[in-house]
């Protein structure tokens, strides 16, 4: 928020702890618990199960969605529900990840810890333990705000969208997709 002072925040390693307990109910509580327990195996299970069920369709779709964003070096970026950070590999190869002022927010501290381990050397990533309905950033903070799959897991989807819009610069892009499974069902008419 406007009065946020990063140096005053508590941290777990390099992860800023900004989760508002008022938003930990309903789907948020359920999925936070699930992803905290599952974080250790998430990337491996997504690779194997996703590959088995959908082949390369999910990779292709995520790459296409990332290509729709107007990426440039030296932008400020917020990835809402960053999870393990696995989707950063879909950012176009011509973008210097280290040049981005990159922020990630997720409700699962387990997923954030995995993200920190796997992405810290590739990016200048700052991670925030926060829910999408209460992002700890000032209005108009980011050139790019994006979220891929998972909005259907939020307790208050409309509030999450309002928050993503609030922190996006008015001249910028916001990208949100429904879950890959929903998109695949729609595309494949399953």
PDB file of N, CA and C in Angstrom, residues 135-180:
ATOM      1  N   UNK A 135      -3.313  -7.114  -2.010  1.00  0.00           N
ATOM      2  CA  UNK A 135      -1.918  -6.969  -2.437  1.00  0.00           C
ATOM      3  C   UNK A 135      -1.263  -5.815  -1.680  1.00  0.00           C
ATOM      4  N   UNK A 136      -0.042  -6.003  -1.190  1.00  0.00           N
ATOM      5  CA  UNK A 136       0.602  -5.010  -0.319  1.00  0.00           C
ATOM      6  C   UNK A 136       1.327  -3.888  -1.065  1.00  0.00           C
ATOM      7  N   UNK A 137       0.876  -3.541  -2.251  1.00  0.00           N
ATOM      8  CA  UNK A 137       1.569  -2.570  -3.086  1.00  0.00           C
ATOM      9  C   UNK A 137       0.720  -1.323  -3.286  1.00  0.00           C
ATOM     10  N   UNK A 138       1.397  -0.219  -3.553  1.00  0.00           N
ATOM     11  CA  UNK A 138       0.708   1.058  -3.795  1.00  0.00           C
ATOM     12  C   UNK A 138      -0.035   1.017  -5.127  1.00  0.00           C
ATOM     13  N   UNK A 139      -1.004   1.872  -5.266  1.00  0.00           N
ATOM     14  CA  UNK A 139      -1.731   2.025  -6.522  1.00  0.00           C
ATOM     15  C   UNK A 139      -0.747   2.337  -7.645  1.00  0.00           C
ATOM     16  N   UNK A 140      -1.048   1.859  -8.831  1.00  0.00           N
ATOM     17  CA  UNK A 140      -0.279   2.189 -10.042  1.00  0.00           C
ATOM     18  C   UNK A 140       1.212   1.869  -9.917  1.00  0.00           C
ATOM     19  N   UNK A 141       1.544   0.725  -9.341  1.00  0.00           N
ATOM     20  CA  UNK A 141       2.944   0.374  -9.085  1.00  0.00           C
ATOM     21  C   UNK A 141       3.648  -0.351 -10.225  1.00  0.00           C
ATOM     22  N   UNK A 142       2.902  -1.057 -11.087  1.00  0.00           N
ATOM     23  CA  UNK A 142       3.546  -1.996 -12.005  1.00  0.00           C
ATOM     24  C   UNK A 142       3.187  -1.744 -13.465  1.00  0.00           C
ATOM     25  N   UNK A 143       4.197  -1.921 -14.315  1.00  0.00           N
ATOM     26  CA  UNK A 143       3.975  -1.866 -15.759  1.00  0.00           C
ATOM     27  C   UNK A 143       3.193  -3.082 -16.238  1.00  0.00           C
ATOM     28  N   UNK A 144       3.521  -4.233 -15.676  1.00  0.00           N
ATOM     29  CA  UNK A 144       2.860  -5.486 -16.046  1.00  0.00           C
ATOM     30  C   UNK A 144       2.396  -6.176 -14.772  1.00  0.00           C
ATOM     31  N   UNK A 145       1.143  -6.588 -14.761  1.00  0.00           N
ATOM     32  CA  UNK A 145       0.601  -7.441 -13.703  1.00  0.00           C
ATOM     33  C   UNK A 145      -0.005  -8.640 -14.413  1.00  0.00           C
ATOM     34  N   UNK A 146       0.400  -9.830 -14.002  1.00  0.00           N
ATOM     35  CA  UNK A 146      -0.199 -10.999 -14.635  1.00  0.00           C
ATOM     36  C   UNK A 146      -0.441 -12.114 -13.644  1.00  0.00           C
ATOM     37  N   UNK A 147      -1.373 -12.959 -14.044  1.00  0.00           N
ATOM     38  CA  UNK A 147      -1.803 -14.100 -13.242  1.00  0.00           C
ATOM     39  C   UNK A 147      -2.189 -15.197 -14.229  1.00  0.00           C
ATOM     40  N   UNK A 148      -1.662 -16.371 -14.041  1.00  0.00           N
ATOM     41  CA  UNK A 148      -1.992 -17.492 -14.927  1.00  0.00           C
ATOM     42  C   UNK A 148      -2.567 -18.623 -14.091  1.00  0.00           C
ATOM     43  N   UNK A 149      -3.805 -18.932 -14.349  1.00  0.00           N
ATOM     44  CA  UNK A 149      -4.463 -20.079 -13.729  1.00  0.00           C
ATOM     45  C   UNK A 149      -4.525 -19.990 -12.217  1.00  0.00           C
ATOM     46  N   UNK A 150      -5.674 -20.083 -11.665  1.00  0.00           N
ATOM     47  CA  UNK A 150      -5.798 -20.100 -10.221  1.00  0.00           C
ATOM     48  C   UNK A 150      -6.797 -19.116  -9.672  1.00  0.00           C
ATOM     49  N   UNK A 151      -7.264 -18.178 -10.479  1.00  0.00           N
ATOM     50  CA  UNK A 151      -8.228 -17.215  -9.949  1.00  0.00           C
ATOM     51  C   UNK A 151      -9.472 -17.943  -9.456  1.00  0.00           C
ATOM     52  N   UNK A 152      -9.737 -19.095 -10.036  1.00  0.00           N
ATOM     53  CA  UNK A 152     -10.873 -19.895  -9.590  1.00  0.00           C
ATOM     54  C   UNK A 152     -10.664 -20.472  -8.194  1.00  0.00           C
ATOM     55  N   UNK A 153      -9.445 -20.357  -7.635  1.00  0.00           N
ATOM     56  CA  UNK A 153      -9.166 -20.825  -6.280  1.00  0.00           C
ATOM     57  C   UNK A 153      -9.281 -19.707  -5.238  1.00  0.00           C
ATOM     58  N   UNK A 154      -9.488 -18.466  -5.651  1.00  0.00           N
ATOM     59  CA  UNK A 154      -9.565 -17.347  -4.711  1.00  0.00           C
ATOM     60  C   UNK A 154     -10.942 -17.301  -4.051  1.00  0.00           C
ATOM     61  N   UNK A 155     -10.971 -16.903  -2.797  1.00  0.00           N
ATOM     62  CA  UNK A 155     -12.246 -16.752  -2.102  1.00  0.00           C
ATOM     63  C   UNK A 155     -13.079 -15.649  -2.743  1.00  0.00           C
ATOM     64  N   UNK A 156     -12.479 -14.495  -2.999  1.00  0.00           N
ATOM     65  CA  UNK A 156     -13.209 -13.350  -3.563  1.00  0.00           C
ATOM     66  C   UNK A 156     -12.551 -12.954  -4.894  1.00  0.00           C
ATOM     67  N   UNK A 157     -13.037 -13.569  -5.959  1.00  0.00           N
ATOM     68  CA  UNK A 157     -12.434 -13.371  -7.278  1.00  0.00           C
ATOM     69  C   UNK A 157     -12.531 -11.917  -7.748  1.00  0.00           C
ATOM     70  N   UNK A 158     -13.677 -11.276  -7.504  1.00  0.00           N
ATOM     71  CA  UNK A 158     -13.862  -9.875  -7.926  1.00  0.00           C
ATOM     72  C   UNK A 158     -12.893  -8.960  -7.194  1.00  0.00           C
ATOM     73  N   UNK A 159     -12.697  -9.188  -5.901  1.00  0.00           N
ATOM     74  CA  UNK A 159     -11.757  -8.369  -5.116  1.00  0.00           C
ATOM     75  C   UNK A 159     -10.330  -8.573  -5.614  1.00  0.00           C
ATOM     76  N   UNK A 160      -9.983  -9.806  -5.955  1.00  0.00           N
ATOM     77  CA  UNK A 160      -8.646 -10.084  -6.487  1.00  0.00           C
ATOM     78  C   UNK A 160      -8.425  -9.322  -7.794  1.00  0.00           C
ATOM     79  N   UNK A 161      -9.410  -9.326  -8.665  1.00  0.00           N
ATOM     80  CA  UNK A 161      -9.288  -8.585  -9.923  1.00  0.00           C
ATOM     81  C   UNK A 161      -9.173  -7.085  -9.658  1.00  0.00           C
ATOM     82  N   UNK A 162      -9.947  -6.569  -8.713  1.00  0.00           N
ATOM     83  CA  UNK A 162      -9.861  -5.145  -8.359  1.00  0.00           C
ATOM     84  C   UNK A 162      -8.458  -4.798  -7.866  1.00  0.00           C
ATOM     85  N   UNK A 163      -7.883  -5.660  -7.062  1.00  0.00           N
ATOM     86  CA  UNK A 163      -6.539  -5.425  -6.538  1.00  0.00           C
ATOM     87  C   UNK A 163      -5.493  -5.435  -7.661  1.00  0.00           C
ATOM     88  N   UNK A 164      -5.610  -6.393  -8.570  1.00  0.00           N
ATOM     89  CA  UNK A 164      -4.665  -6.441  -9.687  1.00  0.00           C
ATOM     90  C   UNK A 164      -4.778  -5.188 -10.547  1.00  0.00           C
ATOM     91  N   UNK A 165      -5.985  -4.724 -10.769  1.00  0.00           N
ATOM     92  CA  UNK A 165      -6.185  -3.485 -11.531  1.00  0.00           C
ATOM     93  C   UNK A 165      -5.654  -2.274 -10.764  1.00  0.00           C
ATOM     94  N   UNK A 166      -5.860  -2.262  -9.455  1.00  0.00           N
ATOM     95  CA  UNK A 166      -5.417  -1.135  -8.620  1.00  0.00           C
ATOM     96  C   UNK A 166      -3.913  -0.926  -8.700  1.00  0.00           C
ATOM     97  N   UNK A 167      -3.140  -2.014  -8.688  1.00  0.00           N
ATOM     98  CA  UNK A 167      -1.680  -1.886  -8.653  1.00  0.00           C
ATOM     99  C   UNK A 167      -1.056  -1.770 -10.046  1.00  0.00           C
ATOM    100  N   UNK A 168      -1.877  -1.910 -11.083  1.00  0.00           N
ATOM    101  CA  UNK A 168      -1.397  -1.780 -12.456  1.00  0.00           C
ATOM    102  C   UNK A 168      -1.419  -0.320 -12.871  1.00  0.00           C
ATOM    103  N   UNK A 169      -0.321   0.143 -13.474  1.00  0.00           N
ATOM    104  CA  UNK A 169      -0.310   1.498 -14.007  1.00  0.00           C
ATOM    105  C   UNK A 169      -1.400   1.620 -15.063  1.00  0.00           C
ATOM    106  N   UNK A 170      -2.077   2.720 -15.098  1.00  0.00           N
ATOM    107  CA  UNK A 170      -3.232   2.855 -15.989  1.00  0.00           C
ATOM    108  C   UNK A 170      -2.864   2.765 -17.461  1.00  0.00           C
ATOM    109  N   UNK A 171      -1.613   2.941 -17.804  1.00  0.00           N
ATOM    110  CA  UNK A 171      -1.183   2.831 -19.201  1.00  0.00           C
ATOM    111  C   UNK A 171      -0.681   1.427 -19.531  1.00  0.00           C
ATOM    112  N   UNK A 172      -0.831   0.507 -18.604  1.00  0.00           N
ATOM    113  CA  UNK A 172      -0.199  -0.798 -18.727  1.00  0.00           C
ATOM    114  C   UNK A 172      -1.175  -1.891 -19.116  1.00  0.00           C
ATOM    115  N   UNK A 173      -0.634  -3.090 -19.124  1.00  0.00           N
ATOM    116  CA  UNK A 173      -1.410  -4.280 -19.441  1.00  0.00           C
ATOM    117  C   UNK A 173      -1.651  -5.099 -18.196  1.00  0.00           C
ATOM    118  N   UNK A 174      -2.814  -5.720 -18.140  1.00  0.00           N
ATOM    119  CA  UNK A 174      -3.057  -6.735 -17.118  1.00  0.00           C
ATOM    120  C   UNK A 174      -3.475  -7.996 -17.853  1.00  0.00           C
ATOM    121  N   UNK A 175      -2.909  -9.096 -17.457  1.00  0.00           N
ATOM    122  CA  UNK A 175      -3.234 -10.364 -18.087  1.00  0.00           C
ATOM    123  C   UNK A 175      -3.666 -11.337 -17.002  1.00  0.00           C
ATOM    124  N   UNK A 176      -4.773 -11.992 -17.294  1.00  0.00           N
ATOM    125  CA  UNK A 176      -5.286 -13.016 -16.406  1.00  0.00           C
ATOM    126  C   UNK A 176      -5.834 -14.115 -17.287  1.00  0.00           C
ATOM    127  N   UNK A 177      -5.608 -15.334 -16.894  1.00  0.00           N
ATOM    128  CA  UNK A 177      -6.230 -16.446 -17.601  1.00  0.00           C
ATOM    129  C   UNK A 177      -6.945 -17.291 -16.569  1.00  0.00           C
ATOM    130  N   UNK A 178      -7.902 -18.029 -17.032  1.00  0.00           N
ATOM    131  CA  UNK A 178      -8.503 -19.019 -16.155  1.00  0.00           C
ATOM    132  C   UNK A 178      -7.533 -20.179 -16.098  1.00  0.00           C
ATOM    133  N   UNK A 179      -7.873 -21.203 -15.378  1.00  0.00           N
ATOM    134  CA  UNK A 179      -6.932 -22.311 -15.257  1.00  0.00           C
ATOM    135  C   UNK A 179      -6.682 -22.953 -16.614  1.00  0.00           C
ATOM    136  N   UNK A 180      -5.520 -23.519 -16.758  1.00  0.00           N
ATOM    137  CA  UNK A 180      -5.155 -24.191 -18.011  1.00  0.00           C
ATOM    138  C   UNK A 180      -6.156 -25.295 -18.330  1.00  0.00           C
TER     139      UNK A 180
END
